Amino acid sequence: MEPNIDMTSKANVTPEQKLSPKELFDAILRQWKWILLSLVGCIALAVLYIAWKPYSYTREAQVEIKEDGESGSTSALAMFADLGIGNATNNLYNEMAYFESPDLMGQVVERLGLQTDYYMKKGLRSTLLYGPNLPIKVTFETLSQSQGGVFKIKINEKDQIFLSHFKVKKKKVPFDSEKPIAFGQTVMTPLGKIKIEKTPFFGKDKEEDDDKDYSIYIARSSLHNAVKTWLTKLSVDELRKEASVVNLTVTDGSALRADDVLNTMIQVYNEDWILSKNEVALASSDFIDERLSSLSKELSEVDSDISDFKSEHQIPDLLASANINLTEEQNARAALLELNNQLQMTRFLKEYVEKDASSKPLPANIGINSLALSEQLKSYNELVLNRNSIIESSSENNPLVKTIDSQIESSKSAILISLTNQIKMLSQEVANLNKERLTFEKNLASNPEQARYLLSVERQQKVKQELYLYLLQKKEENQLNQAFTPYNTRIIARPHGDPEPSSPKPVAILMIAFILGLAMPIGTIYVREVSNTKVRDKNDLKGLSIPFLGEIPKVNTKKYDDKDHMVVVSQGNRNVVNEAYRVVRTNLNFMLDGEERCPVVMLTSFNPGSGKSFIAINLAMSLAIRGKKVLVIDGDMRRNSSSNFVGNPDKGLAQCLLGKVANVNDVIVKGKLQPNLDVLPGGKTPPNPTELLENGRLAPMIEQLRQEYDVIFIDCPPIQMIADGRIFSTVCTNTIFVMRAGLFERGLLSELENVYRSKEYNNMCLLLNGTESGGSYGGYGMGKSYYAQSE
């Protein structure tokens, strides 16, 4: 036998228990069948998933968002800079947000008809039909944009169509699926009037081994759900921080449809950009048209007044005379004309601002020589454009819109104040020039009053005429600006991607399934072993000083009929269990070698179910096979576990202690299990077993039996539960403490050590029962022993 540690170790020390790699490997190896089952199951599920999962293709495109000044037509538009049109500042993140807006995606869905999906079952997988793969087209004539549903179309070889499996709001709707319809026929269904037509690809997508019948599933989504679905398929990212390039990615069941979606998104974005970019120009155009109409009417009235006045008063052409007489007035008049022009435009603009209550851009740079006012108009227009852009991607209830509205109102008020001040200033300058002009006119006292009237009217005519020509020029400039507005984007990379499906990826899925198939059972085993507080094997006993008798592996009970009373030791048997008992027998013989007469060995434990009776019978059998005369006494009169091996007779130890049996040999069952092995059963259970053991008859009976046998084993009750074990220890020479692996708590090891050091039980040693590994001696597992045979 071998002690576990030096005898000088402290009794109250419990060794730290750790799970070594070898112990973990042994635990995994014992569960190899479950691991294999988990591995096969996970791989099988992965194969089914690969066969069922619809194909997905990932396509991407790169688009550059141009900054100000990057347009190819910048030099051509430089001459129109005084209009203040087309100077909006680009922001990469704002444009990325617009690419993700529901409004843009809604236009894409409507243009491409993405509310309707077509599927065909091929094996377990549903395949999306689109483009050259789509044999038919379904038109929903009366279904609203907010409604949707699904149904199935079956087309036989005669081109007859059968509709079935209608679902509206995920509920089945009855429909006559036996009545055929024809292509191009309008039919009333639970989804309204529909019409089914052939596409140019009808019949071209079928292979020779395909069924003659088409079975196509139609899924119609509401516009809101379709937009929501496609937004989840879309990814908008910044390609690099140092570049204004947006990377657009779409994942769909059809690579061609994903390409179409990306191309249409870019097209719709550019169209919306042009429309937004020209908003200021359109506002200026409306303003100019309105002013031209008003000036045309005023010029017509002035021309009519001059003609009528000259005809009535017979006034000749005074132009030559006026040029001579008013030479000194020319400079003042020229300045007066310029000031009147600015004053009129300023008044027109003020009237336009006061009359216009909507949030539209204001005309900019229309001839008013005020740098501050021009900056205010430019800032106002930028706020209006920013507000309209935000409303397009959200709503007017957006808090940011409210903030911008407040800024617009403040800016508008400031513009009105500036226009009022500008009018006052120009009016004062006009008044000053008029005073100077009157001074000159006093020198023309010889000119008739009619001449002064004509000069005044002709001056008004000239002012209005110059203003009219100026507005005509601005109108042409504005139209040219609209015609030359460039796109905001440049395509860096058109939609492209791997022709192979991005999902599912069979190799990755199978690898994950393989890893999960191993990880789940191994992880469970690891957690179970780490959290296991029971004694597992001999390694958990290294901190004890109790002599170690050996270990008995767990027995395979499949070939035993009576699994509770198995005699596993037999002559010539070389299986793992028998080899283990031979090792224990050798160690026991070494322990008993110093005894002069028959040793009495008691077997006890802490826990019920530790296997004391099983150990007692089979250990006795191993000694009996070697020619020893062995007796097993069932000392546990409450349960009579050892007695059950010989039929559990009614008379036994209890009756001997009661004095009802004069000679103990009369109740010993002899040779039933083996010629050299006898059993003294417990007998009928008495009401007071402990008192019987203390009545003084036990010691003489044991002394008598020692004269007749070579070895006596006493199967005792657990020592912590009742006092019988302490009484038996007074007549025993040796004690075998049976500890069952997987049952005994490691926390009780220190208590067991204290029991050993207390010397209450004579020559105490430890036997480990029910180990999983088959025993280990000197580092070699009994289960893998070269000398042990398999059962």
mmCIF file of C-alpha atoms in Angstrom, residues 244-499:
data_model
loop_
_atom_site.group_PDB
_atom_site.id
_atom_site.type_symbol
_atom_site.label_atom_id
_atom_site.label_comp_id
_atom_site.label_asym_id
_atom_site.label_seq_id
_atom_site.Cartn_x
_atom_site.Cartn_y
_atom_site.Cartn_z
ATOM 1 C CA SER A 244 -15.484 62.540 -50.246
ATOM 2 C CA VAL A 245 -16.494 59.109 -51.573
ATOM 3 C CA VAL A 246 -19.583 57.211 -50.466
ATOM 4 C CA ASN A 247 -19.640 53.411 -50.610
ATOM 5 C CA LEU A 248 -23.126 52.033 -51.335
ATOM 6 C CA THR A 249 -23.730 48.338 -50.596
ATOM 7 C CA VAL A 250 -26.882 46.325 -51.288
ATOM 8 C CA THR A 251 -27.448 42.653 -50.409
ATOM 9 C CA ASP A 252 -30.239 40.837 -52.229
ATOM 10 C CA GLY A 253 -31.237 37.453 -53.591
ATOM 11 C CA SER A 254 -30.612 38.671 -57.151
ATOM 12 C CA ALA A 255 -27.327 40.249 -58.200
ATOM 13 C CA LEU A 256 -29.003 41.914 -61.194
ATOM 14 C CA ARG A 257 -31.715 43.464 -59.027
ATOM 15 C CA ALA A 258 -29.098 44.747 -56.566
ATOM 16 C CA ASP A 259 -27.255 46.415 -59.491
ATOM 17 C CA ASP A 260 -30.496 48.004 -60.702
ATOM 18 C CA VAL A 261 -31.251 49.330 -57.230
ATOM 19 C CA LEU A 262 -27.820 50.961 -56.922
ATOM 20 C CA ASN A 263 -27.992 52.528 -60.405
ATOM 21 C CA THR A 264 -31.520 53.840 -59.795
ATOM 22 C CA MET A 265 -30.538 55.262 -56.408
ATOM 23 C CA ILE A 266 -27.728 57.273 -58.013
ATOM 24 C CA GLN A 267 -30.036 58.450 -60.803
ATOM 25 C CA VAL A 268 -32.802 59.562 -58.420
ATOM 26 C CA TYR A 269 -30.250 61.283 -56.184
ATOM 27 C CA ASN A 270 -28.868 63.287 -59.126
ATOM 28 C CA GLU A 271 -32.354 64.301 -60.289
ATOM 29 C CA ASP A 272 -33.303 65.475 -56.816
ATOM 30 C CA TRP A 273 -30.009 67.328 -56.525
ATOM 31 C CA ILE A 274 -30.632 69.259 -59.767
ATOM 32 C CA LEU A 275 -34.139 70.132 -58.617
ATOM 33 C CA SER A 276 -32.881 71.345 -55.259
ATOM 34 C CA LYS A 277 -29.971 73.198 -56.819
ATOM 35 C CA ASN A 278 -32.284 75.155 -59.147
ATOM 36 C CA GLU A 279 -34.751 76.246 -56.492
ATOM 37 C CA VAL A 280 -33.094 79.657 -56.091
ATOM 38 C CA ALA A 281 -32.875 80.088 -59.855
ATOM 39 C CA LEU A 282 -36.548 79.219 -60.223
ATOM 40 C CA ALA A 283 -37.489 81.740 -57.536
ATOM 41 C CA SER A 284 -35.428 84.422 -59.310
ATOM 42 C CA SER A 285 -37.068 83.512 -62.607
ATOM 43 C CA ASP A 286 -40.554 83.954 -61.124
ATOM 44 C CA PHE A 287 -39.564 87.305 -59.638
ATOM 45 C CA ILE A 288 -38.064 88.565 -62.925
ATOM 46 C CA ASP A 289 -41.120 87.466 -64.944
ATOM 47 C CA GLU A 290 -43.394 89.318 -62.537
ATOM 48 C CA ARG A 291 -41.303 92.511 -62.706
ATOM 49 C CA LEU A 292 -41.048 92.361 -66.508
ATOM 50 C CA SER A 293 -44.823 92.094 -66.814
ATOM 51 C CA SER A 294 -45.319 95.088 -64.523
ATOM 52 C CA LEU A 295 -42.636 97.199 -66.260
ATOM 53 C CA SER A 296 -44.020 96.388 -69.700
ATOM 54 C CA LYS A 297 -47.377 97.747 -68.637
ATOM 55 C CA GLU A 298 -45.827 100.874 -67.099
ATOM 56 C CA LEU A 299 -43.667 101.572 -70.176
ATOM 57 C CA SER A 300 -46.714 101.277 -72.381
ATOM 58 C CA GLU A 301 -48.554 103.812 -70.219
ATOM 59 C CA VAL A 302 -45.581 106.283 -70.262
ATOM 60 C CA ASP A 303 -45.190 106.017 -74.030
ATOM 61 C CA SER A 304 -48.896 106.700 -74.441
ATOM 62 C CA ASP A 305 -48.718 109.757 -72.137
ATOM 63 C CA ILE A 306 -45.803 111.283 -74.068
ATOM 64 C CA SER A 307 -47.511 110.728 -77.398
ATOM 65 C CA ASP A 308 -50.803 112.200 -76.204
ATOM 66 C CA PHE A 309 -49.114 115.225 -74.607
ATOM 67 C CA LYS A 310 -47.092 116.097 -77.706
ATOM 68 C CA SER A 311 -50.103 115.685 -79.933
ATOM 69 C CA GLU A 312 -52.286 117.828 -77.684
ATOM 70 C CA HIS A 313 -49.759 120.664 -77.234
ATOM 71 C CA GLN A 314 -48.010 120.285 -80.608
ATOM 72 C CA ILE A 315 -44.611 120.113 -78.945
ATOM 73 C CA PRO A 316 -41.637 119.405 -81.291
ATOM 74 C CA ASP A 317 -38.690 117.198 -80.441
ATOM 75 C CA LEU A 318 -36.738 119.057 -77.763
ATOM 76 C CA LEU A 319 -33.963 116.479 -77.425
ATOM 77 C CA ALA A 320 -31.303 118.477 -79.242
ATOM 78 C CA SER A 321 -32.223 121.649 -77.403
ATOM 79 C CA ALA A 322 -32.261 119.811 -74.079
ATOM 80 C CA ASN A 323 -28.794 118.336 -74.712
ATOM 81 C CA ILE A 324 -27.408 121.810 -75.290
ATOM 82 C CA ASN A 325 -29.200 123.478 -72.400
ATOM 83 C CA LEU A 326 -28.738 120.685 -69.923
ATOM 84 C CA THR A 327 -25.052 119.947 -70.461
ATOM 85 C CA GLU A 328 -24.332 120.923 -66.936
ATOM 86 C CA GLU A 329 -27.174 118.663 -65.723
ATOM 87 C CA GLN A 330 -25.916 115.471 -67.414
ATOM 88 C CA ASN A 331 -23.739 114.264 -64.589
ATOM 89 C CA ALA A 332 -26.485 114.774 -62.015
ATOM 90 C CA ARG A 333 -29.081 113.094 -64.226
ATOM 91 C CA ALA A 334 -26.866 110.059 -64.848
ATOM 92 C CA ALA A 335 -26.358 109.596 -61.126
ATOM 93 C CA LEU A 336 -30.077 110.213 -60.577
ATOM 94 C CA LEU A 337 -30.951 107.476 -63.086
ATOM 95 C CA GLU A 338 -28.674 104.991 -61.332
ATOM 96 C CA LEU A 339 -30.109 105.887 -57.946
ATOM 97 C CA ASN A 340 -33.692 105.657 -59.202
ATOM 98 C CA ASN A 341 -32.882 102.233 -60.683
ATOM 99 C CA GLN A 342 -31.545 100.977 -57.372
ATOM 100 C CA LEU A 343 -34.423 102.599 -55.489
ATOM 101 C CA GLN A 344 -37.030 100.926 -57.690
ATOM 102 C CA MET A 345 -35.352 97.499 -57.406
ATOM 103 C CA THR A 346 -35.083 97.939 -53.659
ATOM 104 C CA ARG A 347 -38.783 98.795 -53.388
ATOM 105 C CA PHE A 348 -39.701 95.895 -55.660
ATOM 106 C CA LEU A 349 -37.672 93.526 -53.517
ATOM 107 C CA LYS A 350 -39.201 94.884 -50.299
ATOM 108 C CA GLU A 351 -42.727 94.447 -51.707
ATOM 109 C CA TYR A 352 -41.815 90.896 -52.757
ATOM 110 C CA VAL A 353 -40.415 90.031 -49.306
ATOM 111 C CA GLU A 354 -43.440 91.506 -47.492
ATOM 112 C CA LYS A 355 -45.931 89.802 -49.797
ATOM 113 C CA ASP A 356 -44.234 86.353 -49.842
ATOM 114 C CA ALA A 357 -45.187 84.392 -46.665
ATOM 115 C CA SER A 358 -43.799 81.024 -47.841
ATOM 116 C CA SER A 359 -40.333 79.666 -47.203
ATOM 117 C CA LYS A 360 -38.932 80.167 -50.693
ATOM 118 C CA PRO A 361 -35.530 81.509 -51.686
ATOM 119 C CA LEU A 362 -35.346 85.268 -52.362
ATOM 120 C CA PRO A 363 -33.823 86.745 -55.508
ATOM 121 C CA ALA A 364 -30.207 87.662 -54.980
ATOM 122 C CA ASN A 365 -27.875 90.204 -56.673
ATOM 123 C CA ILE A 366 -30.539 91.930 -58.756
ATOM 124 C CA GLY A 367 -28.702 95.234 -58.995
ATOM 125 C CA ILE A 368 -28.777 96.603 -55.444
ATOM 126 C CA ASN A 369 -25.345 97.965 -54.571
ATOM 127 C CA SER A 370 -25.289 96.921 -50.908
ATOM 128 C CA LEU A 371 -22.744 94.320 -49.825
ATOM 129 C CA ALA A 372 -24.396 93.811 -46.414
ATOM 130 C CA LEU A 373 -27.838 93.290 -48.001
ATOM 131 C CA SER A 374 -26.386 90.793 -50.512
ATOM 132 C CA GLU A 375 -24.799 88.793 -47.680
ATOM 133 C CA GLN A 376 -28.135 88.776 -45.803
ATOM 134 C CA LEU A 377 -29.986 87.503 -48.892
ATOM 135 C CA LYS A 378 -27.364 84.794 -49.438
ATOM 136 C CA SER A 379 -27.572 83.641 -45.791
ATOM 137 C CA TYR A 380 -31.409 83.620 -45.977
ATOM 138 C CA ASN A 381 -31.389 81.482 -49.145
ATOM 139 C CA GLU A 382 -28.929 78.997 -47.593
ATOM 140 C CA LEU A 383 -31.249 78.600 -44.583
ATOM 141 C CA VAL A 384 -34.278 78.048 -46.864
ATOM 142 C CA LEU A 385 -32.450 75.441 -48.970
ATOM 143 C CA ASN A 386 -31.200 73.641 -45.862
ATOM 144 C CA ARG A 387 -34.755 73.614 -44.408
ATOM 145 C CA ASN A 388 -36.283 72.226 -47.610
ATOM 146 C CA SER A 389 -33.592 69.525 -47.843
ATOM 147 C CA ILE A 390 -34.281 68.382 -44.257
ATOM 148 C CA ILE A 391 -38.076 68.348 -44.813
ATOM 149 C CA GLU A 392 -37.596 66.085 -47.856
ATOM 150 C CA SER A 393 -35.905 63.413 -45.700
ATOM 151 C CA SER A 394 -38.054 63.912 -42.577
ATOM 152 C CA SER A 395 -41.020 66.235 -41.840
ATOM 153 C CA GLU A 396 -41.883 69.769 -40.747
ATOM 154 C CA ASN A 397 -42.195 68.520 -37.156
ATOM 155 C CA ASN A 398 -38.473 67.916 -37.019
ATOM 156 C CA PRO A 399 -36.978 69.985 -34.166
ATOM 157 C CA LEU A 400 -34.180 71.063 -36.513
ATOM 158 C CA VAL A 401 -36.789 72.437 -38.962
ATOM 159 C CA LYS A 402 -38.360 74.458 -36.134
ATOM 160 C CA THR A 403 -34.981 75.918 -35.278
ATOM 161 C CA ILE A 404 -34.259 76.827 -38.912
ATOM 162 C CA ASP A 405 -37.757 78.384 -39.266
ATOM 163 C CA SER A 406 -36.941 80.646 -36.340
ATOM 164 C CA GLN A 407 -33.643 81.591 -37.987
ATOM 165 C CA ILE A 408 -35.436 82.250 -41.302
ATOM 166 C CA GLU A 409 -37.929 84.604 -39.620
ATOM 167 C CA SER A 410 -35.114 86.465 -37.876
ATOM 168 C CA SER A 411 -33.174 86.741 -41.141
ATOM 169 C CA LYS A 412 -36.287 87.911 -43.010
ATOM 170 C CA SER A 413 -36.920 90.644 -40.414
ATOM 171 C CA ALA A 414 -33.319 91.776 -40.708
ATOM 172 C CA ILE A 415 -33.626 91.903 -44.534
ATOM 173 C CA LEU A 416 -36.767 94.047 -44.308
ATOM 174 C CA ILE A 417 -34.990 96.462 -41.939
ATOM 175 C CA SER A 418 -32.012 96.646 -44.311
ATOM 176 C CA LEU A 419 -34.305 97.235 -47.320
ATOM 177 C CA THR A 420 -36.121 100.025 -45.435
ATOM 178 C CA ASN A 421 -32.823 101.677 -44.537
ATOM 179 C CA GLN A 422 -31.595 101.271 -48.116
ATOM 180 C CA ILE A 423 -34.777 102.917 -49.465
ATOM 181 C CA LYS A 424 -34.382 105.828 -47.024
ATOM 182 C CA MET A 425 -30.757 106.281 -48.000
ATOM 183 C CA LEU A 426 -31.462 106.115 -51.746
ATOM 184 C CA SER A 427 -34.454 108.475 -51.351
ATOM 185 C CA GLN A 428 -32.254 110.982 -49.546
ATOM 186 C CA GLU A 429 -29.632 110.765 -52.295
ATOM 187 C CA VAL A 430 -32.325 111.184 -54.964
ATOM 188 C CA ALA A 431 -33.666 114.195 -53.098
ATOM 189 C CA ASN A 432 -30.210 115.735 -52.949
ATOM 190 C CA LEU A 433 -29.660 115.174 -56.661
ATOM 191 C CA ASN A 434 -33.074 116.630 -57.439
ATOM 192 C CA LYS A 435 -32.128 119.770 -55.492
ATOM 193 C CA GLU A 436 -29.007 120.095 -57.598
ATOM 194 C CA ARG A 437 -31.014 119.483 -60.764
ATOM 195 C CA LEU A 438 -33.530 122.221 -59.761
ATOM 196 C CA THR A 439 -30.662 124.637 -59.352
ATOM 197 C CA PHE A 440 -29.637 123.952 -62.926
ATOM 198 C CA GLU A 441 -33.184 124.130 -64.161
ATOM 199 C CA LYS A 442 -33.618 127.606 -62.726
ATOM 200 C CA ASN A 443 -31.073 128.670 -65.303
ATOM 201 C CA LEU A 444 -33.425 127.365 -67.991
ATOM 202 C CA ALA A 445 -36.186 129.891 -67.278
ATOM 203 C CA SER A 446 -36.572 130.464 -70.958
ATOM 204 C CA ASN A 447 -37.723 126.798 -71.474
ATOM 205 C CA PRO A 448 -41.504 126.427 -71.538
ATOM 206 C CA GLU A 449 -43.362 124.532 -68.846
ATOM 207 C CA GLN A 450 -44.252 121.833 -71.378
ATOM 208 C CA ALA A 451 -40.596 121.091 -71.969
ATOM 209 C CA ARG A 452 -40.096 120.447 -68.268
ATOM 210 C CA TYR A 453 -43.057 118.089 -68.257
ATOM 211 C CA LEU A 454 -41.726 116.202 -71.262
ATOM 212 C CA LEU A 455 -38.310 115.929 -69.749
ATOM 213 C CA SER A 456 -39.782 114.500 -66.552
ATOM 214 C CA VAL A 457 -41.912 111.981 -68.394
ATOM 215 C CA GLU A 458 -39.112 110.975 -70.751
ATOM 216 C CA ARG A 459 -36.823 110.519 -67.764
ATOM 217 C CA GLN A 460 -39.310 108.098 -66.212
ATOM 218 C CA GLN A 461 -39.538 106.379 -69.578
ATOM 219 C CA LYS A 462 -35.783 105.929 -69.768
ATOM 220 C CA VAL A 463 -35.525 104.614 -66.176
ATOM 221 C CA LYS A 464 -38.195 102.012 -66.796
ATOM 222 C CA GLN A 465 -36.690 101.091 -70.166
ATOM 223 C CA GLU A 466 -33.224 100.500 -68.704
ATOM 224 C CA LEU A 467 -34.717 98.482 -65.871
ATOM 225 C CA TYR A 468 -36.712 96.427 -68.381
ATOM 226 C CA LEU A 469 -33.595 95.655 -70.446
ATOM 227 C CA TYR A 470 -31.641 94.776 -67.312
ATOM 228 C CA LEU A 471 -34.279 92.262 -66.218
ATOM 229 C CA LEU A 472 -34.369 90.702 -69.687
ATOM 230 C CA GLN A 473 -30.626 90.147 -69.463
ATOM 231 C CA LYS A 474 -30.925 88.561 -66.014
ATOM 232 C CA LYS A 475 -33.685 86.305 -67.277
ATOM 233 C CA GLU A 476 -31.419 84.915 -69.993
ATOM 234 C CA GLU A 477 -28.584 84.483 -67.500
ATOM 235 C CA ASN A 478 -30.889 82.623 -65.130
ATOM 236 C CA GLN A 479 -32.035 80.254 -67.889
ATOM 237 C CA LEU A 480 -28.439 79.552 -68.879
ATOM 238 C CA ASN A 481 -27.559 78.834 -65.247
ATOM 239 C CA GLN A 482 -30.334 76.237 -65.029
ATOM 240 C CA ALA A 483 -29.184 74.613 -68.264
ATOM 241 C CA PHE A 484 -25.567 74.394 -67.064
ATOM 242 C CA THR A 485 -26.217 73.046 -63.522
ATOM 243 C CA PRO A 486 -23.938 69.938 -63.182
ATOM 244 C CA TYR A 487 -24.627 66.692 -61.315
ATOM 245 C CA ASN A 488 -23.437 66.554 -57.719
ATOM 246 C CA THR A 489 -21.907 63.092 -58.096
ATOM 247 C CA ARG A 490 -19.276 61.298 -60.078
ATOM 248 C CA ILE A 491 -19.375 57.506 -60.266
ATOM 249 C CA ILE A 492 -16.040 56.113 -59.123
ATOM 250 C CA ALA A 493 -17.051 52.451 -59.442
ATOM 251 C CA ARG A 494 -20.248 51.190 -61.001
ATOM 252 C CA PRO A 495 -22.196 48.423 -59.203
ATOM 253 C CA HIS A 496 -19.982 45.371 -58.933
ATOM 254 C CA GLY A 497 -19.379 42.366 -56.711
ATOM 255 C CA ASP A 498 -18.479 38.700 -56.503
ATOM 256 C CA PRO A 499 -20.586 36.594 -58.885
#
